[in-house]
């Protein structure tokens, strides 16, 4: 009971959740056997998250269709907790924010999910134009990368100093940290406009000690002012309850009750 009260004592802004409905729009990667629900709704998220002290969240688009983008922005516009949307980047001629950034959308940012691209990101069409447009409008650019692309992300951040660039899942996710990952993450974090989400890191095999080591590295490189919590719900729900994600994250942190980490950084970046 004491632990539950502790979880509720810190205001939480969850910077990384996913919503979808496979009957409403296509999700190319979705298939049976992934252990994921066909519908990931605002109501289900709130049932899981609100008892843990969450009072705001950012929903990140999982595919790249215009239908999904419209559905997601409508869902976040109508909810008092999942308040902001980050849309996926789909390059389109004459549209620097991509095909999903349709007119009038109230976006917190746009994510380029490009782990299949070149290590230096040179083959991501329009990436600098996207960063320019986002920075000019006060929005963030999110990156979903593999570790080998972290040096390329650092170079991008140095070219785009006026754009906040947010790394999803520490550029690692469920992968194993190594010297190459650490070198790339260090280069990225050295840019003052570089931020990271401590998200997508829990798995059935990652130990508390390993998570603690990752948290120590993240705080050392980014400090709490450029680091933020993300649950990666409902992806994380396959192995951990929402309460377990919050508790395991708090145990891992060198500063367990950092207001910047739990809410301040995300509030500043995503409004």
Tab-separated table of C-alpha atoms in Angstrom:
chain	number	residue	atom	x	y	z
A	1	UNK	CA	0.000	0.000	0.000
A	2	UNK	CA	2.843	2.389	0.802
A	3	UNK	CA	4.321	1.778	-2.625
A	4	UNK	CA	0.979	2.583	-4.324
A	5	UNK	CA	0.779	5.890	-2.424
A	6	UNK	CA	4.342	6.697	-3.518
A	7	UNK	CA	3.420	6.167	-7.162
A	8	UNK	CA	0.552	8.600	-6.824
A	9	UNK	CA	2.646	11.268	-5.108
A	10	UNK	CA	4.415	12.390	-8.320
A	11	UNK	CA	2.543	13.962	-11.191
A	12	UNK	CA	3.262	12.005	-14.380
A	13	UNK	CA	3.173	13.090	-18.002
A	14	UNK	CA	3.537	9.976	-20.146
A	15	UNK	CA	5.418	11.026	-23.277
A	16	UNK	CA	4.943	7.801	-25.236
A	17	UNK	CA	1.692	5.865	-25.603
A	18	UNK	CA	-0.013	4.301	-28.608
A	19	UNK	CA	-3.666	4.271	-29.637
A	20	UNK	CA	-5.189	2.428	-32.586
A	21	UNK	CA	-8.171	0.589	-34.027
A	22	UNK	CA	-7.351	-2.011	-36.674
A	23	UNK	CA	-10.910	-1.863	-38.048
A	24	UNK	CA	-10.763	1.912	-38.555
A	25	UNK	CA	-7.497	2.208	-40.510
A	26	UNK	CA	-4.661	-0.021	-41.782
A	27	UNK	CA	-1.692	-0.907	-39.568
A	28	UNK	CA	0.661	-2.809	-41.895
A	29	UNK	CA	2.764	-4.382	-39.137
A	30	UNK	CA	-0.168	-5.557	-36.995
A	31	UNK	CA	-0.894	-9.276	-36.977
A	32	UNK	CA	-2.292	-11.964	-34.708
A	33	UNK	CA	0.208	-13.452	-32.314
A	34	UNK	CA	1.834	-10.189	-31.225
A	35	UNK	CA	-0.078	-10.207	-27.957
A	36	UNK	CA	-1.604	-6.802	-28.705
A	37	UNK	CA	-5.269	-5.759	-28.681
A	38	UNK	CA	-7.099	-4.971	-31.907
A	39	UNK	CA	-8.262	-1.740	-30.288
A	40	UNK	CA	-6.016	0.349	-28.040
A	41	UNK	CA	-8.362	3.019	-26.733
A	42	UNK	CA	-8.141	6.153	-24.649
A	43	UNK	CA	-10.524	4.593	-22.136
A	44	UNK	CA	-8.330	1.509	-21.648
A	45	UNK	CA	-5.223	3.643	-21.310
A	46	UNK	CA	-6.830	5.850	-18.689
A	47	UNK	CA	-7.999	2.812	-16.686
A	48	UNK	CA	-4.402	1.590	-16.572
A	49	UNK	CA	-2.583	4.903	-16.115
A	50	UNK	CA	-4.669	7.236	-13.992
A	51	UNK	CA	-4.400	5.173	-10.767
A	52	UNK	CA	-0.604	5.555	-11.100
A	53	UNK	CA	-0.716	9.346	-11.038
A	54	UNK	CA	-0.786	10.073	-14.774
A	55	UNK	CA	-2.665	13.234	-15.669
A	56	UNK	CA	-1.432	13.847	-19.224
A	57	UNK	CA	-0.046	11.775	-22.081
A	58	UNK	CA	1.250	12.066	-25.633
A	59	UNK	CA	0.014	9.570	-28.235
A	60	UNK	CA	2.452	8.565	-30.990
A	61	UNK	CA	1.111	7.336	-34.316
A	62	UNK	CA	2.000	3.691	-35.028
A	63	UNK	CA	1.609	3.641	-38.826
A	64	UNK	CA	1.511	6.404	-41.450
A	65	UNK	CA	-1.899	6.670	-43.110
A	66	UNK	CA	-3.893	9.887	-43.263
A	67	UNK	CA	-6.916	7.982	-41.921
A	68	UNK	CA	-4.993	7.021	-38.799
A	69	UNK	CA	-3.645	10.554	-38.367
A	70	UNK	CA	-7.162	11.994	-38.497
A	71	UNK	CA	-8.435	9.388	-36.049
A	72	UNK	CA	-5.571	9.988	-33.635
A	73	UNK	CA	-5.738	13.770	-33.648
A	74	UNK	CA	-9.505	13.609	-33.134
A	75	UNK	CA	-9.046	11.230	-30.196
A	76	UNK	CA	-6.462	13.431	-28.493
A	77	UNK	CA	-8.399	16.640	-29.156
A	78	UNK	CA	-11.405	15.147	-27.366
A	79	UNK	CA	-9.649	13.768	-24.273
A	80	UNK	CA	-8.537	15.506	-21.085
A	81	UNK	CA	-5.640	13.100	-20.383
A	82	UNK	CA	-4.246	11.906	-23.728
A	83	UNK	CA	-3.993	15.473	-24.925
A	84	UNK	CA	-1.374	15.608	-27.646
A	85	UNK	CA	-0.478	13.672	-30.792
A	86	UNK	CA	2.796	12.980	-32.560
A	87	UNK	CA	2.236	11.874	-36.153
A	88	UNK	CA	4.403	9.586	-38.234
A	89	UNK	CA	6.438	11.090	-41.059
A	90	UNK	CA	5.627	9.922	-44.550
A	91	UNK	CA	7.610	11.957	-47.120
A	92	UNK	CA	5.429	13.713	-49.673
A	93	UNK	CA	6.321	16.177	-52.426
A	94	UNK	CA	5.653	19.770	-51.414
A	95	UNK	CA	4.685	18.858	-47.841
A	96	UNK	CA	7.634	19.385	-45.485
A	97	UNK	CA	5.772	17.771	-42.584
A	98	UNK	CA	4.888	14.726	-44.652
A	99	UNK	CA	1.658	13.279	-45.988
A	100	UNK	CA	0.071	12.821	-42.563
A	101	UNK	CA	0.586	16.437	-41.442
A	102	UNK	CA	-2.671	17.638	-42.925
A	103	UNK	CA	-3.928	21.210	-42.695
A	104	UNK	CA	-5.244	22.303	-39.315
A	105	UNK	CA	-3.899	19.435	-37.227
A	106	UNK	CA	-2.938	20.406	-33.679
A	107	UNK	CA	0.309	18.466	-33.530
A	108	UNK	CA	2.864	18.207	-30.758
A	109	UNK	CA	5.393	16.910	-33.254
A	110	UNK	CA	6.221	14.442	-35.992
A	111	UNK	CA	8.169	11.198	-35.709
A	112	UNK	CA	10.517	9.836	-38.324
A	113	UNK	CA	10.576	6.075	-37.767
A	114	UNK	CA	13.573	5.147	-39.905
A	115	UNK	CA	15.477	2.179	-38.415
A	116	UNK	CA	15.626	0.583	-41.859
A	117	UNK	CA	17.435	3.575	-43.370
A	118	UNK	CA	21.139	4.340	-43.794
A	119	UNK	CA	23.274	4.794	-40.702
A	120	UNK	CA	23.910	8.479	-41.464
A	121	UNK	CA	20.200	9.139	-42.277
A	122	UNK	CA	21.251	10.561	-45.647
A	123	UNK	CA	18.539	8.592	-47.467
A	124	UNK	CA	15.620	9.933	-45.401
A	125	UNK	CA	14.043	12.261	-47.943
A	126	UNK	CA	13.183	15.721	-46.664
A	127	UNK	CA	14.477	15.197	-43.135
A	128	UNK	CA	16.071	18.633	-42.840
A	129	UNK	CA	13.013	20.327	-44.321
A	130	UNK	CA	10.915	18.474	-41.763
A	131	UNK	CA	13.181	19.598	-38.928
A	132	UNK	CA	13.109	23.192	-40.209
A	133	UNK	CA	9.315	23.263	-40.337
A	134	UNK	CA	8.926	21.702	-36.916
A	135	UNK	CA	11.415	24.035	-35.262
A	136	UNK	CA	9.801	27.086	-36.838
A	137	UNK	CA	6.394	26.052	-35.474
A	138	UNK	CA	7.627	25.131	-31.988
A	139	UNK	CA	7.079	21.410	-32.481
A	140	UNK	CA	9.429	18.504	-31.882
A	141	UNK	CA	11.021	16.014	-34.235
A	142	UNK	CA	11.045	12.497	-32.834
A	143	UNK	CA	13.372	9.787	-34.094
A	144	UNK	CA	12.892	6.032	-33.890
A	145	UNK	CA	16.325	4.627	-34.751
A	146	UNK	CA	18.652	1.701	-34.427
A	147	UNK	CA	21.865	2.270	-32.433
A	148	UNK	CA	24.077	2.599	-35.527
A	149	UNK	CA	22.103	5.710	-36.533
A	150	UNK	CA	22.785	7.677	-33.347
A	151	UNK	CA	25.838	9.397	-34.821
A	152	UNK	CA	23.671	10.472	-37.758
A	153	UNK	CA	21.083	11.805	-35.305
A	154	UNK	CA	23.797	13.805	-33.557
A	155	UNK	CA	24.862	15.329	-36.869
A	156	UNK	CA	21.247	16.175	-37.682
A	157	UNK	CA	20.811	17.858	-34.292
A	158	UNK	CA	23.946	19.936	-34.878
A	159	UNK	CA	22.566	21.084	-38.253
A	160	UNK	CA	19.187	21.922	-36.717
A	161	UNK	CA	19.959	23.752	-33.457
A	162	UNK	CA	16.552	25.448	-33.330
A	163	UNK	CA	14.599	22.180	-33.386
A	164	UNK	CA	14.082	19.969	-30.351
A	165	UNK	CA	14.941	16.408	-31.422
A	166	UNK	CA	13.628	13.592	-29.250
A	167	UNK	CA	15.061	10.079	-29.299
A	168	UNK	CA	12.544	7.306	-28.662
A	169	UNK	CA	13.532	4.415	-26.363
A	170	UNK	CA	17.090	5.742	-25.809
A	171	UNK	CA	17.887	4.521	-29.315
A	172	UNK	CA	18.029	1.023	-27.832
A	173	UNK	CA	14.635	-0.410	-26.906
A	174	UNK	CA	14.987	-4.101	-26.052
A	175	UNK	CA	18.439	-4.330	-27.650
A	176	UNK	CA	21.571	-4.909	-25.640
A	177	UNK	CA	23.705	-1.875	-24.792
A	178	UNK	CA	27.273	-1.944	-26.077
A	179	UNK	CA	30.144	0.468	-26.616
A	180	UNK	CA	28.935	1.502	-30.071
A	181	UNK	CA	25.478	2.387	-28.706
A	182	UNK	CA	27.017	4.297	-25.803
A	183	UNK	CA	29.334	6.221	-28.123
A	184	UNK	CA	26.453	7.195	-30.412
A	185	UNK	CA	24.183	8.136	-27.520
A	186	UNK	CA	26.955	10.263	-26.009
A	187	UNK	CA	27.418	12.095	-29.306
A	188	UNK	CA	23.696	12.724	-29.611
A	189	UNK	CA	23.293	13.883	-26.000
A	190	UNK	CA	26.160	16.360	-26.467
A	191	UNK	CA	23.843	18.470	-28.643
A	192	UNK	CA	21.874	20.926	-26.470
A	193	UNK	CA	18.684	20.417	-28.507
A	194	UNK	CA	18.812	16.621	-28.046
A	195	UNK	CA	16.261	14.927	-25.765
A	196	UNK	CA	15.403	11.307	-25.001
A	197	UNK	CA	12.497	9.208	-23.798
A	198	UNK	CA	13.170	6.586	-21.150
A	199	UNK	CA	10.622	4.313	-22.785
A	200	UNK	CA	10.302	0.889	-24.370
A	201	UNK	CA	13.132	-0.482	-22.228
A	202	UNK	CA	11.338	-3.007	-20.027
A	203	UNK	CA	11.191	-6.576	-21.242
A	204	UNK	CA	10.671	-10.037	-19.857
A	205	UNK	CA	14.437	-10.604	-19.770
A	206	UNK	CA	15.911	-7.211	-18.803
A	207	UNK	CA	16.809	-7.270	-15.099
A	208	UNK	CA	16.304	-4.456	-12.592
A	209	UNK	CA	20.088	-4.088	-12.436
A	210	UNK	CA	20.318	-3.641	-16.201
A	211	UNK	CA	17.490	-1.091	-16.153
A	212	UNK	CA	19.223	0.782	-13.347
A	213	UNK	CA	22.420	0.918	-15.383
A	214	UNK	CA	20.512	2.319	-18.378
A	215	UNK	CA	18.860	4.945	-16.178
A	216	UNK	CA	22.220	5.976	-14.752
A	217	UNK	CA	23.627	6.389	-18.247
A	218	UNK	CA	20.599	8.384	-19.396
A	219	UNK	CA	20.730	10.762	-16.423
A	220	UNK	CA	24.470	11.218	-16.775
A	221	UNK	CA	24.212	12.134	-20.453
A	222	UNK	CA	20.957	14.099	-20.624
A	223	UNK	CA	20.234	15.131	-17.029
A	224	UNK	CA	16.579	15.211	-16.036
A	225	UNK	CA	15.945	18.425	-17.969
A	226	UNK	CA	16.321	16.634	-21.320
A	227	UNK	CA	14.931	13.249	-20.292
A	228	UNK	CA	11.339	12.088	-19.890
A	229	UNK	CA	9.215	9.105	-18.948
A	230	UNK	CA	7.311	7.090	-21.538
A	231	UNK	CA	5.353	3.924	-20.797
A	232	UNK	CA	5.200	2.591	-24.387
A	233	UNK	CA	1.714	1.322	-23.491
A	234	UNK	CA	0.205	-1.021	-24.686
A	235	UNK	CA	3.430	-2.517	-26.067
A	236	UNK	CA	4.728	-2.689	-22.489
A	237	UNK	CA	1.513	-4.329	-21.259
A	238	UNK	CA	2.555	-7.598	-22.898
A	239	UNK	CA	5.062	-8.157	-20.076
A	240	UNK	CA	4.325	-5.535	-17.376
A	241	UNK	CA	1.276	-3.846	-15.920
A	242	UNK	CA	1.247	-0.068	-16.083
A	243	UNK	CA	1.861	0.117	-12.342
A	244	UNK	CA	4.850	-2.204	-12.743
A	245	UNK	CA	6.319	0.001	-15.494
A	246	UNK	CA	6.094	3.056	-13.244
A	247	UNK	CA	7.467	1.208	-10.204
A	248	UNK	CA	10.346	-0.432	-12.096
A	249	UNK	CA	11.284	2.889	-13.671
A	250	UNK	CA	11.250	4.677	-10.329
A	251	UNK	CA	13.435	1.986	-8.738
A	252	UNK	CA	15.940	2.370	-11.561
A	253	UNK	CA	16.299	6.146	-11.428
A	254	UNK	CA	19.218	7.813	-9.654
A	255	UNK	CA	16.750	10.575	-8.695
A	256	UNK	CA	13.456	8.687	-8.235
A	257	UNK	CA	11.180	11.701	-7.769
A	258	UNK	CA	12.654	14.032	-10.387
A	259	UNK	CA	9.865	16.383	-11.453
A	260	UNK	CA	11.619	17.117	-14.735
A	261	UNK	CA	11.822	13.435	-15.617
A	262	UNK	CA	8.256	12.560	-14.667
A	263	UNK	CA	6.513	15.653	-16.034
A	264	UNK	CA	8.530	18.837	-16.503
A	265	UNK	CA	10.513	17.984	-19.642
A	266	UNK	CA	7.500	16.604	-21.490
A	267	UNK	CA	5.330	19.541	-20.456
A	268	UNK	CA	7.859	22.019	-21.823
A	269	UNK	CA	8.383	20.145	-25.077
A	270	UNK	CA	4.855	19.058	-25.938
A	271	UNK	CA	2.828	21.865	-24.399
